[in-house]
mmCIF file of N, CA and C in Angstrom:
data_model
loop_
_atom_site.group_PDB
_atom_site.id
_atom_site.type_symbol
_atom_site.label_atom_id
_atom_site.label_comp_id
_atom_site.label_asym_id
_atom_site.label_seq_id
_atom_site.Cartn_x
_atom_site.Cartn_y
_atom_site.Cartn_z
ATOM 1 N N MET A 1090 -60.284 -59.224 -20.603
ATOM 2 C CA MET A 1090 -60.552 -59.235 -19.107
ATOM 3 C C MET A 1090 -59.320 -58.878 -18.661
ATOM 4 N N LYS A 1091 -57.874 -59.598 -18.228
ATOM 5 C CA LYS A 1091 -56.961 -59.015 -17.729
ATOM 6 C C LYS A 1091 -56.605 -57.289 -18.510
ATOM 7 N N LYS A 1092 -57.265 -57.570 -19.860
ATOM 8 C CA LYS A 1092 -56.848 -55.444 -19.667
ATOM 9 C C LYS A 1092 -57.756 -54.262 -18.705
ATOM 10 N N THR A 1093 -58.909 -55.588 -19.084
ATOM 11 C CA THR A 1093 -59.958 -54.808 -17.615
ATOM 12 C C THR A 1093 -59.769 -54.401 -16.569
ATOM 13 N N ILE A 1094 -59.227 -55.562 -15.668
ATOM 14 C CA ILE A 1094 -58.887 -55.471 -14.982
ATOM 15 C C ILE A 1094 -56.940 -54.975 -14.507
ATOM 16 N N PHE A 1095 -56.754 -54.494 -15.617
ATOM 17 C CA PHE A 1095 -55.485 -53.710 -15.757
ATOM 18 C C PHE A 1095 -55.710 -52.293 -15.479
ATOM 19 N N LEU A 1096 -56.750 -51.912 -16.314
ATOM 20 C CA LEU A 1096 -57.437 -50.569 -16.566
ATOM 21 C C LEU A 1096 -57.973 -49.777 -15.194
ATOM 22 N N ALA A 1097 -58.735 -51.549 -14.682
ATOM 23 C CA ALA A 1097 -59.656 -50.807 -12.738
ATOM 24 C C ALA A 1097 -58.865 -50.599 -12.292
ATOM 25 N N PHE A 1098 -57.232 -51.540 -11.882
ATOM 26 C CA PHE A 1098 -55.338 -51.152 -11.475
ATOM 27 C C PHE A 1098 -55.504 -49.299 -11.224
ATOM 28 N N PHE A 1099 -54.849 -49.520 -12.484
ATOM 29 C CA PHE A 1099 -54.183 -48.288 -12.612
ATOM 30 C C PHE A 1099 -54.856 -46.356 -12.020
ATOM 31 N N PHE A 1100 -56.560 -47.070 -13.021
ATOM 32 C CA PHE A 1100 -57.306 -45.502 -12.669
ATOM 33 C C PHE A 1100 -57.300 -45.646 -10.468
ATOM 34 N N LEU A 1101 -57.823 -46.396 -10.292
ATOM 35 C CA LEU A 1101 -57.484 -46.617 -8.344
ATOM 36 C C LEU A 1101 -56.512 -45.738 -7.664
ATOM 37 N N PHE A 1102 -55.194 -46.484 -8.673
ATOM 38 C CA PHE A 1102 -53.583 -46.187 -8.395
ATOM 39 C C PHE A 1102 -53.640 -44.512 -8.232
ATOM 40 N N ASN A 1103 -53.883 -44.454 -10.203
ATOM 41 C CA ASN A 1103 -53.513 -42.728 -9.508
ATOM 42 C C ASN A 1103 -55.181 -41.358 -9.654
ATOM 43 N N ILE A 1104 -56.749 -42.441 -9.124
ATOM 44 C CA ILE A 1104 -57.165 -42.147 -8.703
ATOM 45 C C ILE A 1104 -56.288 -41.659 -6.762
ATOM 46 N N SER A 1105 -55.655 -42.409 -6.144
ATOM 47 C CA SER A 1105 -55.234 -42.023 -4.717
ATOM 48 C C SER A 1105 -54.132 -41.692 -4.897
ATOM 49 N N LEU A 1106 -52.836 -41.092 -5.706
ATOM 50 C CA LEU A 1106 -52.757 -40.930 -5.317
ATOM 51 C C LEU A 1106 -52.454 -39.412 -5.890
ATOM 52 N N ALA A 1107 -54.086 -38.779 -6.459
ATOM 53 C CA ALA A 1107 -54.121 -37.561 -6.349
ATOM 54 C C ALA A 1107 -54.959 -37.395 -5.657
ATOM 55 N N HIS A 1108 -55.419 -38.296 -4.223
ATOM 56 C CA HIS A 1108 -56.141 -37.425 -3.147
ATOM 57 C C HIS A 1108 -54.671 -37.633 -2.685
ATOM 58 N N ALA A 1109 -54.118 -38.347 -2.087
ATOM 59 C CA ALA A 1109 -52.415 -38.026 -1.184
ATOM 60 C C ALA A 1109 -52.175 -36.421 -1.438
ATOM 61 N N GLY A 1110 -52.345 -35.547 -3.277
ATOM 62 C CA GLY A 1110 -51.599 -34.796 -3.696
ATOM 63 C C GLY A 1110 -52.512 -33.715 -2.277
ATOM 64 N N ALA A 1111 -52.982 -33.931 -2.992
ATOM 65 C CA ALA A 1111 -54.623 -32.774 -2.892
ATOM 66 C C ALA A 1111 -54.425 -31.997 -1.820
ATOM 67 N N GLY A 1112 -54.197 -33.153 -0.922
ATOM 68 C CA GLY A 1112 -54.510 -31.952 0.675
ATOM 69 C C GLY A 1112 -53.211 -31.059 1.157
ATOM 70 N N GLY A 1113 -52.448 -30.602 0.366
ATOM 71 C CA GLY A 1113 -50.768 -30.055 0.709
ATOM 72 C C GLY A 1113 -49.607 -30.682 0.419
ATOM 73 N N HIS A 1114 -49.342 -30.527 2.358
ATOM 74 C CA HIS A 1114 -48.657 -31.454 2.238
ATOM 75 C C HIS A 1114 -48.060 -32.150 3.009
ATOM 76 N N ALA A 1115 -49.438 -33.020 2.137
ATOM 77 C CA ALA A 1115 -49.089 -34.643 3.155
ATOM 78 C C ALA A 1115 -48.258 -35.899 2.885
ATOM 79 N N GLY A 1116 -47.912 -36.460 3.901
ATOM 80 C CA GLY A 1116 -46.803 -37.043 4.471
ATOM 81 C C GLY A 1116 -46.204 -35.884 5.757
ATOM 82 N N HIS A 1117 -45.690 -34.558 4.778
ATOM 83 C CA HIS A 1117 -44.502 -33.785 5.547
ATOM 84 C C HIS A 1117 -44.908 -33.888 6.888
ATOM 85 N N GLY A 1118 -46.498 -33.822 7.778
ATOM 86 C CA GLY A 1118 -45.794 -33.213 9.108
ATOM 87 C C GLY A 1118 -46.517 -31.691 9.224
ATOM 88 N N GLY A 1119 -46.036 -30.600 8.193
ATOM 89 C CA GLY A 1119 -46.943 -29.371 7.657
ATOM 90 C C GLY A 1119 -46.881 -28.576 9.022
ATOM 91 N N GLY A 1120 -45.707 -28.854 10.431
ATOM 92 C CA GLY A 1120 -45.186 -27.494 10.763
ATOM 93 C C GLY A 1120 -46.607 -29.172 12.877
ATOM 94 N N GLY A 1121 -46.342 -29.634 11.832
ATOM 95 C CA GLY A 1121 -46.678 -30.403 13.581
ATOM 96 C C GLY A 1121 -46.775 -32.584 12.874
ATOM 97 N N SER A 1122 -45.716 -33.011 13.060
ATOM 98 C CA SER A 1122 -45.804 -34.859 12.999
ATOM 99 C C SER A 1122 -46.537 -35.287 14.412
ATOM 100 N N GLY A 1123 -47.066 -36.885 14.104
ATOM 101 C CA GLY A 1123 -46.127 -37.690 15.428
ATOM 102 C C GLY A 1123 -47.893 -37.067 16.055
ATOM 103 N N GLY A 1124 -49.176 -37.043 15.681
ATOM 104 C CA GLY A 1124 -50.617 -36.697 16.830
ATOM 105 C C GLY A 1124 -51.272 -35.818 15.854
ATOM 106 N N GLY A 1125 -50.692 -35.070 15.058
ATOM 107 C CA GLY A 1125 -50.817 -33.674 14.812
ATOM 108 C C GLY A 1125 -51.087 -31.854 15.899
ATOM 109 N N ALA A 1126 -49.895 -32.475 16.840
ATOM 110 C CA ALA A 1126 -49.304 -31.463 17.529
ATOM 111 C C ALA A 1126 -47.992 -30.646 17.306
ATOM 112 N N SER A 1127 -48.489 -28.876 17.095
ATOM 113 C CA SER A 1127 -47.420 -28.076 16.764
ATOM 114 C C SER A 1127 -47.188 -26.957 16.980
ATOM 115 N N CYS A 1128 -46.327 -26.349 16.726
ATOM 116 C CA CYS A 1128 -45.843 -24.731 17.777
ATOM 117 C C CYS A 1128 -45.042 -24.749 17.867
ATOM 118 N N ILE A 1129 -44.486 -23.050 17.673
ATOM 119 C CA ILE A 1129 -44.070 -21.953 17.483
ATOM 120 C C ILE A 1129 -42.351 -21.734 18.291
ATOM 121 N N LYS A 1130 -41.307 -22.607 17.791
ATOM 122 C CA LYS A 1130 -40.331 -22.582 18.910
ATOM 123 C C LYS A 1130 -40.119 -21.229 18.841
ATOM 124 N N ALA A 1131 -39.248 -21.664 20.866
ATOM 125 C CA ALA A 1131 -39.133 -20.436 21.287
ATOM 126 C C ALA A 1131 -38.274 -19.963 20.463
ATOM 127 N N ARG A 1132 -37.869 -18.261 20.543
ATOM 128 C CA ARG A 1132 -37.048 -17.349 20.305
ATOM 129 C C ARG A 1132 -36.354 -16.265 22.252
ATOM 130 N N LEU A 1133 -35.269 -17.118 21.664
ATOM 131 C CA LEU A 1133 -34.807 -15.681 23.300
ATOM 132 C C LEU A 1133 -33.829 -14.714 22.500
ATOM 133 N N GLY A 1134 -33.600 -13.183 22.711
ATOM 134 C CA GLY A 1134 -33.839 -11.982 22.620
ATOM 135 C C GLY A 1134 -33.383 -10.913 23.451
ATOM 136 N N LYS A 1135 -32.809 -9.835 23.319
ATOM 137 C CA LYS A 1135 -32.366 -8.817 24.527
ATOM 138 C C LYS A 1135 -31.585 -8.994 25.047
ATOM 139 N N PHE A 1136 -30.474 -9.430 25.146
ATOM 140 C CA PHE A 1136 -29.969 -9.407 26.582
ATOM 141 C C PHE A 1136 -29.261 -8.681 26.901
ATOM 142 N N THR A 1137 -29.161 -8.528 27.697
ATOM 143 C CA THR A 1137 -28.985 -7.366 28.805
ATOM 144 C C THR A 1137 -27.598 -8.017 29.957
ATOM 145 N N PRO A 1138 -26.752 -7.421 30.346
ATOM 146 C CA PRO A 1138 -25.832 -6.909 29.104
ATOM 147 C C PRO A 1138 -25.310 -7.260 28.189
ATOM 148 N N GLU A 1139 -25.255 -6.069 27.018
ATOM 149 C CA GLU A 1139 -25.307 -7.298 24.775
ATOM 150 C C GLU A 1139 -24.193 -8.951 25.652
ATOM 151 N N HIS A 1140 -23.924 -9.062 24.727
ATOM 152 C CA HIS A 1140 -22.524 -10.185 24.416
ATOM 153 C C HIS A 1140 -20.799 -9.238 24.389
ATOM 154 N N LEU A 1141 -20.434 -10.188 25.351
ATOM 155 C CA LEU A 1141 -19.220 -10.178 25.457
ATOM 156 C C LEU A 1141 -19.423 -8.175 26.853
ATOM 157 N N GLU A 1142 -19.930 -8.167 26.356
ATOM 158 C CA GLU A 1142 -19.396 -6.748 27.742
ATOM 159 C C GLU A 1142 -19.321 -6.763 29.203
ATOM 160 N N THR A 1143 -18.825 -6.025 29.747
ATOM 161 C CA THR A 1143 -18.402 -6.405 30.821
ATOM 162 C C THR A 1143 -19.215 -6.527 31.992
ATOM 163 N N ALA A 1144 -19.031 -6.752 33.045
ATOM 164 C CA ALA A 1144 -20.411 -6.654 33.744
ATOM 165 C C ALA A 1144 -19.422 -7.226 35.449
ATOM 166 N N THR A 1145 -20.186 -6.533 36.411
ATOM 167 C CA THR A 1145 -19.568 -7.398 38.131
ATOM 168 C C THR A 1145 -20.229 -8.110 38.678
ATOM 169 N N PRO A 1146 -19.469 -8.745 39.647
ATOM 170 C CA PRO A 1146 -20.945 -9.906 40.088
ATOM 171 C C PRO A 1146 -21.349 -9.293 40.998
ATOM 172 N N GLU A 1147 -22.721 -9.623 41.476
ATOM 173 C CA GLU A 1147 -24.275 -9.319 41.210
ATOM 174 C C GLU A 1147 -24.819 -8.450 40.863
ATOM 175 N N SER A 1148 -24.332 -8.355 39.585
ATOM 176 C CA SER A 1148 -24.892 -7.133 38.594
ATOM 177 C C SER A 1148 -26.021 -8.119 37.951
ATOM 178 N N GLU A 1149 -27.214 -8.005 37.448
ATOM 179 C CA GLU A 1149 -27.968 -7.850 37.421
ATOM 180 C C GLU A 1149 -28.326 -8.262 35.960
ATOM 181 N N PHE A 1150 -28.695 -9.304 34.624
ATOM 182 C CA PHE A 1150 -28.609 -9.075 33.653
ATOM 183 C C PHE A 1150 -30.508 -10.347 33.381
ATOM 184 N N SER A 1151 -30.920 -9.842 31.894
ATOM 185 C CA SER A 1151 -31.628 -9.827 32.157
ATOM 186 C C SER A 1151 -31.904 -10.093 29.755
ATOM 187 N N PHE A 1152 -33.432 -11.319 29.884
ATOM 188 C CA PHE A 1152 -33.789 -11.694 28.400
ATOM 189 C C PHE A 1152 -35.152 -11.509 28.352
ATOM 190 N N ARG A 1153 -35.567 -11.658 26.647
ATOM 191 C CA ARG A 1153 -36.565 -11.770 26.748
ATOM 192 C C ARG A 1153 -36.816 -13.113 26.023
ATOM 193 N N ALA A 1154 -37.960 -13.723 26.322
ATOM 194 C CA ALA A 1154 -37.937 -15.935 26.021
ATOM 195 C C ALA A 1154 -39.832 -14.837 25.081
ATOM 196 N N PHE A 1155 -39.243 -14.779 23.834
ATOM 197 C CA PHE A 1155 -40.568 -14.912 23.272
ATOM 198 C C PHE A 1155 -40.871 -15.874 22.059
ATOM 199 N N ASN A 1156 -42.586 -16.901 22.217
ATOM 200 C CA ASN A 1156 -43.451 -18.050 22.188
ATOM 201 C C ASN A 1156 -42.974 -19.213 23.723
ATOM 202 N N VAL A 1157 -42.962 -18.464 24.624
ATOM 203 C CA VAL A 1157 -42.895 -20.148 25.707
ATOM 204 C C VAL A 1157 -44.401 -19.006 26.563
ATOM 205 N N GLN A 1158 -45.276 -20.870 26.138
ATOM 206 C CA GLN A 1158 -46.769 -21.186 27.360
ATOM 207 C C GLN A 1158 -46.264 -20.435 28.921
ATOM 208 N N HIS A 1159 -45.682 -21.273 29.289
ATOM 209 C CA HIS A 1159 -44.910 -20.817 30.957
ATOM 210 C C HIS A 1159 -43.248 -20.314 31.252
ATOM 211 N N PRO A 1160 -43.987 -19.844 32.199
ATOM 212 C CA PRO A 1160 -42.460 -19.387 32.593
ATOM 213 C C PRO A 1160 -41.709 -20.588 33.345
ATOM 214 N N ASP A 1161 -42.104 -22.211 34.043
ATOM 215 C CA ASP A 1161 -41.824 -22.646 34.253
ATOM 216 C C ASP A 1161 -40.970 -23.872 33.157
ATOM 217 N N GLU A 1162 -41.227 -23.577 32.121
ATOM 218 C CA GLU A 1162 -40.404 -23.889 30.375
ATOM 219 C C GLU A 1162 -39.678 -23.586 30.727
ATOM 220 N N ILE A 1163 -38.131 -22.510 31.512
ATOM 221 C CA ILE A 1163 -37.242 -22.262 30.920
ATOM 222 C C ILE A 1163 -36.642 -22.597 32.231
ATOM 223 N N GLU A 1164 -34.890 -22.340 32.110
ATOM 224 C CA GLU A 1164 -33.940 -22.992 32.448
ATOM 225 C C GLU A 1164 -32.906 -21.907 32.814
ATOM 226 N N VAL A 1165 -32.006 -21.474 33.732
ATOM 227 C CA VAL A 1165 -30.858 -20.641 33.098
ATOM 228 C C VAL A 1165 -30.367 -21.205 34.207
ATOM 229 N N THR A 1166 -28.840 -21.381 33.960
ATOM 230 C CA THR A 1166 -27.680 -21.864 34.461
ATOM 231 C C THR A 1166 -26.274 -21.148 34.360
ATOM 232 N N ILE A 1167 -25.543 -21.597 34.683
ATOM 233 C CA ILE A 1167 -23.983 -20.324 34.607
ATOM 234 C C ILE A 1167 -22.855 -21.112 34.819
ATOM 235 N N LYS A 1168 -22.443 -21.877 33.850
ATOM 236 C CA LYS A 1168 -20.860 -23.136 34.639
ATOM 237 C C LYS A 1168 -22.349 -24.259 34.829
ATOM 238 N N ASN A 1169 -23.172 -24.898 34.949
ATOM 239 C CA ASN A 1169 -24.169 -26.286 34.996
ATOM 240 C C ASN A 1169 -24.829 -25.365 36.566
ATOM 241 N N GLN A 1170 -24.416 -24.724 36.721
ATOM 242 C CA GLN A 1170 -24.918 -24.347 37.787
ATOM 243 C C GLN A 1170 -26.410 -22.960 37.780
ATOM 244 N N PRO A 1171 -28.057 -24.153 38.638
ATOM 245 C CA PRO A 1171 -28.806 -22.812 38.665
ATOM 246 C C PRO A 1171 -28.816 -21.926 38.603
ATOM 247 N N ILE A 1172 -29.421 -20.912 37.883
ATOM 248 C CA ILE A 1172 -29.347 -19.583 38.302
ATOM 249 C C ILE A 1172 -31.299 -19.301 38.697
ATOM 250 N N ASP A 1173 -31.330 -18.607 40.112
ATOM 251 C CA ASP A 1173 -32.967 -17.844 39.865
ATOM 252 C C ASP A 1173 -32.847 -17.379 39.446
ATOM 253 N N VAL A 1174 -34.431 -17.212 39.133
ATOM 254 C CA VAL A 1174 -34.813 -15.617 38.034
ATOM 255 C C VAL A 1174 -36.031 -15.630 37.900
ATOM 256 N N THR A 1175 -36.857 -14.540 38.032
ATOM 257 C CA THR A 1175 -37.792 -14.161 37.762
ATOM 258 C C THR A 1175 -38.726 -13.829 36.528
ATOM 259 N N PHE A 1176 -40.065 -13.821 36.682
ATOM 260 C CA PHE A 1176 -40.213 -13.196 34.835
ATOM 261 C C PHE A 1176 -41.881 -12.597 35.154
ATOM 262 N N GLU A 1177 -41.251 -11.898 34.251
ATOM 263 C CA GLU A 1177 -42.744 -11.285 34.368
ATOM 264 C C GLU A 1177 -43.407 -11.204 32.840
ATOM 265 N N ASP A 1178 -45.185 -11.316 32.727
ATOM 266 C CA ASP A 1178 -45.291 -11.819 31.926
ATOM 267 C C ASP A 1178 -45.305 -10.395 31.325
ATOM 268 N N LYS A 1179 -45.395 -10.403 30.028
ATOM 269 C CA LYS A 1179 -45.368 -9.081 29.114
ATOM 270 C C LYS A 1179 -46.035 -9.335 27.258
ATOM 271 N N GLU A 1180 -47.391 -9.972 27.510
ATOM 272 C CA GLU A 1180 -47.555 -10.473 27.240
ATOM 273 C C GLU A 1180 -47.740 -11.444 25.463
ATOM 274 N N ALA A 1181 -47.203 -9.609 25.325
ATOM 275 C CA ALA A 1181 -46.063 -10.101 24.236
ATOM 276 C C ALA A 1181 -45.173 -11.313 23.852
ATOM 277 N N PHE A 1182 -44.279 -10.847 25.184
ATOM 278 C CA PHE A 1182 -42.872 -12.584 25.978
ATOM 279 C C PHE A 1182 -42.979 -12.593 27.445
ATOM 280 N N ILE A 1183 -42.036 -12.925 27.879
ATOM 281 C CA ILE A 1183 -41.985 -12.647 28.797
ATOM 282 C C ILE A 1183 -39.784 -12.368 29.949
ATOM 283 N N LEU A 1184 -40.003 -11.459 30.430
ATOM 284 C CA LEU A 1184 -38.952 -10.644 30.840
ATOM 285 C C LEU A 1184 -38.191 -11.784 31.630
ATOM 286 N N VAL A 1185 -37.209 -11.550 31.324
ATOM 287 C CA VAL A 1185 -36.516 -13.067 31.890
ATOM 288 C C VAL A 1185 -35.582 -11.954 33.023
ATOM 289 N N LYS A 1186 -35.135 -11.420 34.895
ATOM 290 C CA LYS A 1186 -34.225 -11.905 35.393
ATOM 291 C C LYS A 1186 -33.406 -12.042 35.933
ATOM 292 N N GLY A 1187 -32.457 -12.605 36.595
ATOM 293 C CA GLY A 1187 -31.554 -12.716 37.239
ATOM 294 C C GLY A 1187 -30.186 -11.983 37.748
ATOM 295 N N LYS A 1188 -29.458 -12.752 38.826
ATOM 296 C CA LYS A 1188 -28.209 -11.781 39.195
ATOM 297 C C LYS A 1188 -26.656 -12.945 39.186
ATOM 298 N N LEU A 1189 -25.869 -12.376 38.680
ATOM 299 C CA LEU A 1189 -24.658 -12.786 37.947
ATOM 300 C C LEU A 1189 -24.307 -13.680 39.368
ATOM 301 N N PRO A 1190 -24.148 -14.618 39.769
ATOM 302 C CA PRO A 1190 -23.051 -15.207 40.994
ATOM 303 C C PRO A 1190 -22.034 -14.566 42.045
ATOM 304 N N GLU A 1191 -21.768 -13.788 43.178
ATOM 305 C CA GLU A 1191 -21.286 -13.244 43.350
ATOM 306 C C GLU A 1191 -19.737 -14.243 43.238
ATOM 307 N N ALA A 1192 -19.852 -15.314 43.467
ATOM 308 C CA ALA A 1192 -18.326 -16.220 42.793
ATOM 309 C C ALA A 1192 -17.896 -16.744 41.827
ATOM 310 N N TYR A 1193 -17.819 -15.599 41.306
ATOM 311 C CA TYR A 1193 -18.404 -15.674 40.156
ATOM 312 C C TYR A 1193 -17.356 -13.998 39.326
ATOM 313 N N LYS A 1194 -15.468 -14.110 40.089
ATOM 314 C CA LYS A 1194 -15.220 -12.420 39.165
ATOM 315 C C LYS A 1194 -13.898 -13.049 38.993
ATOM 316 N N ASN A 1195 -13.640 -12.003 37.973
ATOM 317 C CA ASN A 1195 -12.593 -11.893 37.133
ATOM 318 C C ASN A 1195 -12.334 -13.276 36.332
ATOM 319 N N THR A 1196 -13.539 -13.144 35.677
ATOM 320 C CA THR A 1196 -14.093 -14.908 34.843
ATOM 321 C C THR A 1196 -14.604 -14.489 33.362
ATOM 322 N N THR A 1197 -14.902 -15.665 32.549
ATOM 323 C CA THR A 1197 -15.716 -14.893 31.457
ATOM 324 C C THR A 1197 -15.991 -16.279 31.452
ATOM 325 N N VAL A 1198 -18.429 -16.022 31.118
ATOM 326 C CA VAL A 1198 -19.216 -17.109 31.739
ATOM 327 C C VAL A 1198 -20.827 -16.736 30.443
ATOM 328 N N ARG A 1199 -21.095 -18.442 30.367
ATOM 329 C CA ARG A 1199 -22.621 -17.977 29.294
ATOM 330 C C ARG A 1199 -23.117 -18.670 30.341
ATOM 331 N N ILE A 1200 -23.767 -17.548 29.949
ATOM 332 C CA ILE A 1200 -25.521 -17.841 30.746
ATOM 333 C C ILE A 1200 -26.358 -18.656 29.445
ATOM 334 N N ASN A 1201 -26.697 -19.802 30.016
ATOM 335 C CA ASN A 1201 -27.633 -20.959 29.535
ATOM 336 C C ASN A 1201 -28.173 -20.891 29.811
ATOM 337 N N ILE A 1202 -29.266 -20.251 28.226
ATOM 338 C CA ILE A 1202 -31.001 -20.544 29.090
ATOM 339 C C ILE A 1202 -31.548 -21.999 28.160
ATOM 340 N N LYS A 1203 -32.247 -22.705 28.750
ATOM 341 C CA LYS A 1203 -33.487 -24.260 27.666
ATOM 342 C C LYS A 1203 -34.702 -23.373 27.704
ATOM 343 N N VAL A 1204 -35.030 -23.990 26.676
ATOM 344 C CA VAL A 1204 -36.562 -23.518 26.873
ATOM 345 C C VAL A 1204 -37.428 -25.166 26.780
ATOM 346 N N ASN A 1205 -38.406 -25.251 27.585
ATOM 347 C CA ASN A 1205 -37.533 -27.169 28.246
ATOM 348 C C ASN A 1205 -39.494 -27.014 27.577
ATOM 349 N N SER A 1206 -40.537 -26.993 26.135
ATOM 350 C CA SER A 1206 -41.768 -27.091 26.156
ATOM 351 C C SER A 1206 -41.902 -28.998 25.619
ATOM 352 N N LYS A 1207 -43.103 -28.604 26.338
ATOM 353 C CA LYS A 1207 -43.167 -29.894 26.212
ATOM 354 C C LYS A 1207 -43.905 -31.037 24.829
ATOM 355 N N ILE A 1208 -43.363 -30.257 23.751
ATOM 356 C CA ILE A 1208 -43.487 -31.123 22.492
ATOM 357 C C ILE A 1208 -41.606 -30.420 22.447
ATOM 358 N N SER A 1209 -40.627 -32.124 21.685
ATOM 359 C CA SER A 1209 -39.864 -32.426 22.949
ATOM 360 C C SER A 1209 -38.720 -30.981 21.183
ATOM 361 N N LYS A 1210 -39.534 -31.433 20.401
ATOM 362 C CA LYS A 1210 -39.744 -30.257 18.760
ATOM 363 C C LYS A 1210 -39.362 -28.723 19.087
ATOM 364 N N CYS A 1211 -40.450 -28.376 19.478
ATOM 365 C CA CYS A 1211 -40.093 -26.973 20.350
ATOM 366 C C CYS A 1211 -39.175 -26.223 21.599
ATOM 367 N N ASP A 1212 -38.203 -27.338 22.168
ATOM 368 C CA ASP A 1212 -37.363 -27.453 22.414
ATOM 369 C C ASP A 1212 -36.834 -26.007 22.286
ATOM 370 N N ALA A 1213 -36.263 -25.344 22.934
ATOM 371 C CA ALA A 1213 -34.782 -24.036 22.457
ATOM 372 C C ALA A 1213 -33.724 -24.162 23.707
ATOM 373 N N GLU A 1214 -33.437 -23.681 23.202
ATOM 374 C CA GLU A 1214 -31.256 -23.634 23.244
ATOM 375 C C GLU A 1214 -30.481 -21.454 22.543
ATOM 376 N N GLY A 1215 -30.223 -21.063 23.922
ATOM 377 C CA GLY A 1215 -29.453 -19.941 23.941
ATOM 378 C C GLY A 1215 -29.101 -19.624 24.928
ATOM 379 N N GLY A 1216 -27.959 -18.461 24.839
ATOM 380 C CA GLY A 1216 -27.413 -17.717 25.842
ATOM 381 C C GLY A 1216 -26.168 -17.102 25.441
ATOM 382 N N TRP A 1217 -26.087 -16.798 25.747
ATOM 383 C CA TRP A 1217 -24.591 -15.083 25.874
ATOM 384 C C TRP A 1217 -23.477 -15.697 26.240
ATOM 385 N N LEU A 1218 -22.296 -14.423 26.684
ATOM 386 C CA LEU A 1218 -21.402 -14.716 27.047
ATOM 387 C C LEU A 1218 -20.919 -13.410 27.407
ATOM 388 N N LEU A 1219 -20.265 -13.209 29.149
ATOM 389 C CA LEU A 1219 -20.470 -12.146 29.779
ATOM 390 C C LEU A 1219 -19.009 -11.829 30.287
ATOM 391 N N LYS A 1220 -17.613 -10.590 30.517
ATOM 392 C CA LYS A 1220 -16.261 -10.811 30.982
ATOM 393 C C LYS A 1220 -16.609 -10.041 32.352
ATOM 394 N N VAL A 1221 -16.817 -11.466 33.830
ATOM 395 C CA VAL A 1221 -17.112 -10.733 35.146
ATOM 396 C C VAL A 1221 -15.958 -10.554 35.905
ATOM 397 N N THR A 1222 -15.878 -8.663 35.950
ATOM 398 C CA THR A 1222 -14.991 -8.277 36.588
ATOM 399 C C THR A 1222 -14.799 -9.053 38.007
ATOM 400 N N GLU A 1223 -14.055 -7.671 39.114
ATOM 401 C CA GLU A 1223 -13.625 -8.391 40.499
ATOM 402 C C GLU A 1223 -14.983 -7.057 40.843
#
């Protein structure tokens, strides 16, 4: 009797393990955990002017934001000050444009970019440095 109960338990245990492993990445989230939400992390690129280039106050800068659902998810700052930017939806990406503030002269600034998605694991940050002359 004990042997029959042990074999039945062993058999059921093995079936449950096989079933759990049959789902591919069972228990690993597979790109979306916590309620099935998934995302593709935003990517930032094509910074103009390029990293460490020289620019003048009030000159224009731009970058591309890929995999961003809404432009209002994008936040741009320089030295912790919000920067007004414009957005152009180019279907494959969002072109973001802004101007360097007049106040920054003869210094190096970092244009900081944050993409605040509705799903926090999909948030992205980036940026680049510019040398601002007079």
